[in-house]
Coordinates of C-alpha atoms and ligand atoms in Angstrom, one line a residue:
M496 CA -65.5 97.4 58.2
A497 CA -62.7 99.5 59.3
G498 CA -60.5 101.1 55.8
L499 CA -57.1 100.3 55.1
K500 CA -55.4 101.6 51.4
L501 CA -53.1 99.7 49.8
T502 CA -51.2 101.0 47.2
F503 CA -47.4 100.2 45.5
Y504 CA -44.6 102.0 43.9
G505 CA -43.1 99.5 43.3
T506 CA -43.8 96.1 43.4
R507 CA -40.2 94.3 42.0
G508 CA -37.5 92.5 43.4
S509 CA -33.2 92.9 43.4
I510 CA -33.3 95.3 40.7
P511 CA -35.5 97.6 39.2
V512 CA -36.2 96.2 35.5
P513 CA -38.3 99.0 33.4
G514 CA -39.0 98.0 30.2
P515 CA -42.1 96.8 27.6
S516 CA -42.2 93.8 29.0
T517 CA -42.8 95.1 33.3
M518 CA -45.1 97.6 32.0
K519 CA -47.9 96.4 33.9
Y520 CA -46.6 94.8 37.2
G521 CA -43.8 97.6 37.1
G522 CA -40.2 98.0 37.3
N523 CA -39.0 99.7 40.3
T524 CA -38.5 97.7 44.0
A525 CA -39.9 97.5 47.1
C526 CA -42.3 100.8 48.3
L527 CA -46.2 100.4 49.0
D528 CA -47.7 102.0 51.8
I529 CA -51.3 102.1 53.8
K530 CA -54.0 104.3 54.1
S531 CA -56.6 104.7 57.1
D532 CA -59.9 106.3 56.3
D533 CA -58.4 108.4 59.8
G534 CA -55.5 109.3 57.4
D535 CA -52.8 106.9 59.4
W536 CA -50.2 106.7 57.0
I537 CA -47.5 104.0 57.5
V538 CA -44.5 103.7 53.9
F539 CA -42.8 100.6 53.4
D540 CA -39.7 99.9 52.1
A541 CA -37.9 102.7 49.9
G542 CA -36.8 100.8 46.6
T543 CA -36.6 102.5 43.7
G544 CA -40.6 103.1 44.0
I545 CA -40.1 105.3 47.0
R546 CA -39.4 108.2 44.5
A547 CA -43.2 107.4 42.7
L548 CA -45.0 107.9 45.9
S549 CA -42.8 111.7 45.7
E550 CA -44.9 112.2 42.9
E551 CA -48.4 111.0 44.6
M552 CA -48.2 113.5 47.5
D553 CA -49.1 117.2 48.0
L554 CA -45.3 118.7 48.7
S555 CA -46.8 122.5 49.3
K556 CA -47.5 121.2 52.8
G557 CA -45.0 119.6 55.3
H558 CA -45.6 115.5 55.9
D559 CA -45.0 113.4 58.8
I560 CA -43.8 110.5 57.3
H561 CA -43.3 106.8 58.7
L562 CA -41.0 105.4 57.0
F563 CA -40.6 101.5 57.7
I564 CA -38.1 99.6 56.3
S565 CA -37.5 95.6 56.2
H566 CA -33.9 94.9 55.8
P567 CA -30.9 97.7 54.1
H568 CA -30.7 95.5 51.2
W569 CA -30.8 98.5 47.9
D570 CA -33.9 96.7 46.3
H571 CA -34.7 97.9 50.1
I572 CA -33.3 101.4 50.7
S573 CA -31.6 102.8 46.8
G574 CA -34.7 104.9 46.3
F575 CA -34.4 107.3 49.7
P576 CA -31.7 109.9 48.1
F577 CA -34.4 110.1 46.1
F578 CA -37.6 111.0 47.9
T579 CA -38.4 114.2 47.0
P580 CA -39.4 115.5 50.7
V581 CA -35.9 114.6 52.3
F582 CA -35.2 117.8 50.6
I583 CA -38.3 119.5 51.3
P584 CA -37.9 121.5 55.0
G585 CA -40.8 120.7 57.0
N586 CA -41.3 117.1 56.4
N587 CA -40.1 114.8 59.7
I588 CA -39.3 111.6 58.6
I589 CA -39.1 108.5 61.1
I590 CA -36.9 105.8 59.5
Y591 CA -37.9 102.5 61.4
G592 CA -35.9 99.3 60.9
P593 CA -33.2 97.3 62.0
G594 CA -29.8 97.5 62.1
T595 CA -26.8 94.7 60.8
F596 CA -24.4 93.6 62.6
E597 CA -22.0 95.8 60.6
K598 CA -24.1 98.6 60.4
T599 CA -26.4 100.3 62.3
L600 CA -29.7 101.0 60.8
E601 CA -28.6 104.7 60.6
E602 CA -25.3 104.9 59.7
I603 CA -26.5 102.2 56.8
I604 CA -28.6 104.4 55.6
R605 CA -26.8 107.7 55.8
G606 CA -23.7 105.6 54.5
Q607 CA -26.0 104.9 50.4
M608 CA -25.6 108.7 51.0
T609 CA -22.2 109.5 51.4
Y610 CA -19.0 111.0 49.4
S611 CA -18.3 108.1 46.8
Y612 CA -21.8 107.5 46.2
F613 CA -24.4 110.7 46.0
P614 CA -23.9 113.8 45.7
V615 CA -25.4 115.3 48.7
R616 CA -25.5 113.7 52.1
T617 CA -27.7 113.5 54.3
E618 CA -26.5 116.8 56.6
E619 CA -27.3 119.0 54.1
L620 CA -31.3 117.2 53.5
N621 CA -33.6 119.9 55.0
A622 CA -36.5 117.5 56.0
K623 CA -36.0 116.4 59.6
I624 CA -35.2 112.9 60.3
S625 CA -34.4 110.6 62.6
F626 CA -34.3 106.6 63.1
R627 CA -36.2 104.6 65.3
E628 CA -34.2 100.7 65.6
L629 CA -36.5 98.0 65.4
K630 CA -36.0 94.3 67.2
E631 CA -39.1 92.4 67.6
E632 CA -41.6 94.4 69.9
T633 CA -45.4 96.2 69.2
F634 CA -45.7 99.9 69.8
E635 CA -48.6 101.9 68.0
I636 CA -48.3 105.4 65.3
G637 CA -51.7 107.2 65.6
N638 CA -54.2 104.2 65.7
F639 CA -52.0 102.2 64.6
K640 CA -50.9 99.2 66.7
I641 CA -47.4 97.1 64.8
E642 CA -46.0 93.9 65.4
T643 CA -42.6 93.3 63.8
T644 CA -41.2 89.5 63.2
M645 CA -38.0 88.8 62.1
L646 CA -37.8 86.5 59.1
N647 CA -35.5 84.0 57.8
H648 CA -32.6 86.3 55.0
P649 CA -28.9 85.9 54.4
V650 CA -29.2 89.8 56.3
T651 CA -31.4 91.1 60.2
C652 CA -35.2 91.8 57.8
L653 CA -38.9 92.6 60.0
G654 CA -41.7 91.8 59.1
Y655 CA -44.6 94.2 60.3
K656 CA -48.0 93.7 61.1
I657 CA -50.5 96.7 61.6
Y658 CA -53.9 96.2 63.0
Y659 CA -56.6 99.2 62.4
K660 CA -59.6 98.6 63.8
D661 CA -60.7 95.1 63.1
T662 CA -58.8 94.8 60.1
V663 CA -55.5 93.0 59.6
F664 CA -52.6 93.8 57.5
I665 CA -49.0 92.2 57.3
Y666 CA -46.6 92.5 55.1
L667 CA -43.4 90.3 54.9
G668 CA -40.0 91.4 53.5
D669 CA -37.8 89.1 51.6
N670 CA -38.1 85.8 53.3
E671 CA -37.2 81.7 52.9
P672 CA -39.1 79.2 54.9
F673 CA -36.6 78.3 57.0
Y674 CA -35.5 75.1 56.5
N675 CA -32.3 72.5 57.1
V676 CA -29.2 73.5 56.1
Y677 CA -27.1 70.9 56.7
N678 CA -29.8 68.8 54.6
D679 CA -28.7 65.3 57.3
N680 CA -32.4 64.2 58.2
D681 CA -31.7 65.5 61.4
S682 CA -35.2 65.5 62.7
E683 CA -33.5 67.6 65.7
V684 CA -33.0 70.7 62.6
D685 CA -35.7 69.6 61.2
N686 CA -37.1 70.4 64.2
I687 CA -36.3 73.9 65.1
A688 CA -36.3 74.4 60.9
N689 CA -40.4 73.4 61.6
D690 CA -40.7 75.7 64.7
M691 CA -39.3 78.6 63.4
N692 CA -41.9 78.3 60.5
N693 CA -45.1 77.8 62.5
R694 CA -43.6 80.6 64.2
L695 CA -43.9 83.1 61.4
L696 CA -48.0 81.1 60.6
N697 CA -48.5 82.5 63.8
F698 CA -47.5 86.1 63.9
V699 CA -49.7 86.4 60.9
K700 CA -52.4 84.4 61.3
G701 CA -56.0 86.1 61.8
A702 CA -54.7 88.5 58.7
D703 CA -56.6 89.5 56.3
T704 CA -54.1 90.6 54.6
L705 CA -51.1 89.5 53.1
V706 CA -48.3 91.4 50.8
T707 CA -44.9 88.7 51.0
D708 CA -42.1 87.6 49.1
S709 CA -42.8 85.4 46.1
Q710 CA -40.2 86.1 44.5
Y711 CA -39.5 82.4 42.4
I712 CA -42.0 79.2 41.0
P713 CA -40.9 76.1 42.8
S714 CA -39.1 75.4 39.9
E715 CA -36.9 77.9 39.6
Y716 CA -36.6 77.6 44.2
E717 CA -33.6 75.0 43.7
S718 CA -31.0 76.3 42.2
H719 CA -31.9 79.8 44.2
K720 CA -32.2 78.1 47.4
G721 CA -30.8 79.8 50.9
W722 CA -31.3 82.8 48.3
G723 CA -33.7 84.1 51.1
H724 CA -36.5 84.1 49.1
S725 CA -39.9 82.3 48.9
T726 CA -42.1 80.6 46.3
T727 CA -45.3 81.2 44.9
H728 CA -46.4 77.7 46.6
D729 CA -43.9 79.2 49.5
S730 CA -47.1 81.8 50.0
V731 CA -50.5 80.6 49.1
N732 CA -49.7 77.6 51.6
L733 CA -49.1 80.3 54.1
A734 CA -52.3 82.5 52.9
I735 CA -54.0 79.5 52.9
N736 CA -53.3 78.0 56.5
A737 CA -52.8 81.3 58.0
G738 CA -57.2 82.1 57.1
I739 CA -55.7 85.7 55.1
K740 CA -58.3 86.9 52.9
K741 CA -56.5 88.7 50.2
L742 CA -53.2 87.3 49.4
F743 CA -50.9 89.6 47.6
F744 CA -47.6 87.9 45.8
F745 CA -44.8 91.0 45.8
H746 CA -40.9 91.2 45.1
H747 CA -41.5 89.6 41.3
D748 CA -38.0 88.7 40.4
P749 CA -36.6 90.9 37.5
Q750 CA -37.1 88.1 35.0
R751 CA -40.0 87.4 36.0
T752 CA -42.9 89.8 32.4
D753 CA -46.3 89.9 32.6
K754 CA -46.9 87.7 30.7
Q755 CA -45.8 85.1 33.4
L756 CA -47.1 86.7 36.0
D757 CA -50.6 86.9 34.5
F758 CA -50.9 83.3 34.0
I759 CA -48.7 82.7 37.5
V760 CA -51.9 84.5 39.4
D761 CA -54.6 82.8 37.1
H762 CA -53.2 79.8 37.5
Y763 CA -54.1 80.3 41.5
R764 CA -56.7 82.1 40.7
K765 CA -57.7 79.1 39.7
R766 CA -56.6 76.6 41.4
M767 CA -58.0 78.9 44.0
K768 CA -61.5 78.1 43.2
E769 CA -61.4 74.1 42.4
K770 CA -60.3 73.7 46.0
G771 CA -63.3 75.6 47.0
Y772 CA -60.9 77.8 48.8
N773 CA -61.8 81.9 49.8
L774 CA -58.6 83.8 49.2
E775 CA -58.4 86.3 46.3
I776 CA -54.6 86.4 45.1
F777 CA -52.9 89.4 43.0
G778 CA -50.1 90.0 41.5
A779 CA -48.7 93.6 42.9
M780 CA -49.0 95.7 40.6
E781 CA -46.9 98.8 40.4
R782 CA -49.1 102.6 40.9
H783 CA -52.6 100.1 41.9
T784 CA -53.8 101.2 44.9
Y785 CA -56.3 98.1 46.1
D786 CA -58.5 98.6 49.1
V787 CA -58.0 95.8 52.0
Ligands
LIG1911 ZN1 -35.2 92.2 48.4
LIG1912 ZN1 -33.5 90.9 50.6

């Protein structure tokens, strides 16, 4: 099987939470990358973890960096001004992602580097930076074929599916299963929500690895309904129904301690064993690399 390496640099949702209770799974916000045996490389999201990624790079040479943003909430873009390659000439950074109803992708990324927020403007960065706004589409970068899908979140948010030879990898940005927002038992609305959930299931179906928002445990969900995030149950059900082999809980709640995450992962691993499902479950860990 073709080889992909997956590394997390930030696994947390919402806000960075460094401290003694997050040492194991990490306190930085969303950032991960995949690298192929052939040198193909994609970075997903630019939360505070992307600063850690620059520490791992050989900055003495130029890089072509394909940076995919799932959506522009702070925990997915706020590390960008601290991503060292943007200051170094010879780097070519292409930023992909959705715009919003308010702003283009370029306005969103440049907007956080304006006078009131940051001392350096994007015009002063020495790397070559360009933007490619995405909708639902399919395209190629090197040996990677990339497919995108819309997710259910309070702002436009994309999920990414990467094909590399016989391996399929999926990163879903922030995502909540669709539901009847009117709570009125209207079967027509229920059907639409079901159709939308099936659409996502079909997107994920047949992939090998799934990294997905698993912010809440089921008991926390009711008070956070509509905030745009999934539960660990949602993620496991999606993975089982889609025939996924490796599932990574990602976008950990800022309140979640290492001990709690260990407990949650252990709980689901036992359940999989009891039920005879062939699904490996991991809690995404900052600065850890996995073969996928
Ligand atoms: Zn988020
Ligand atoms: Zn979000």
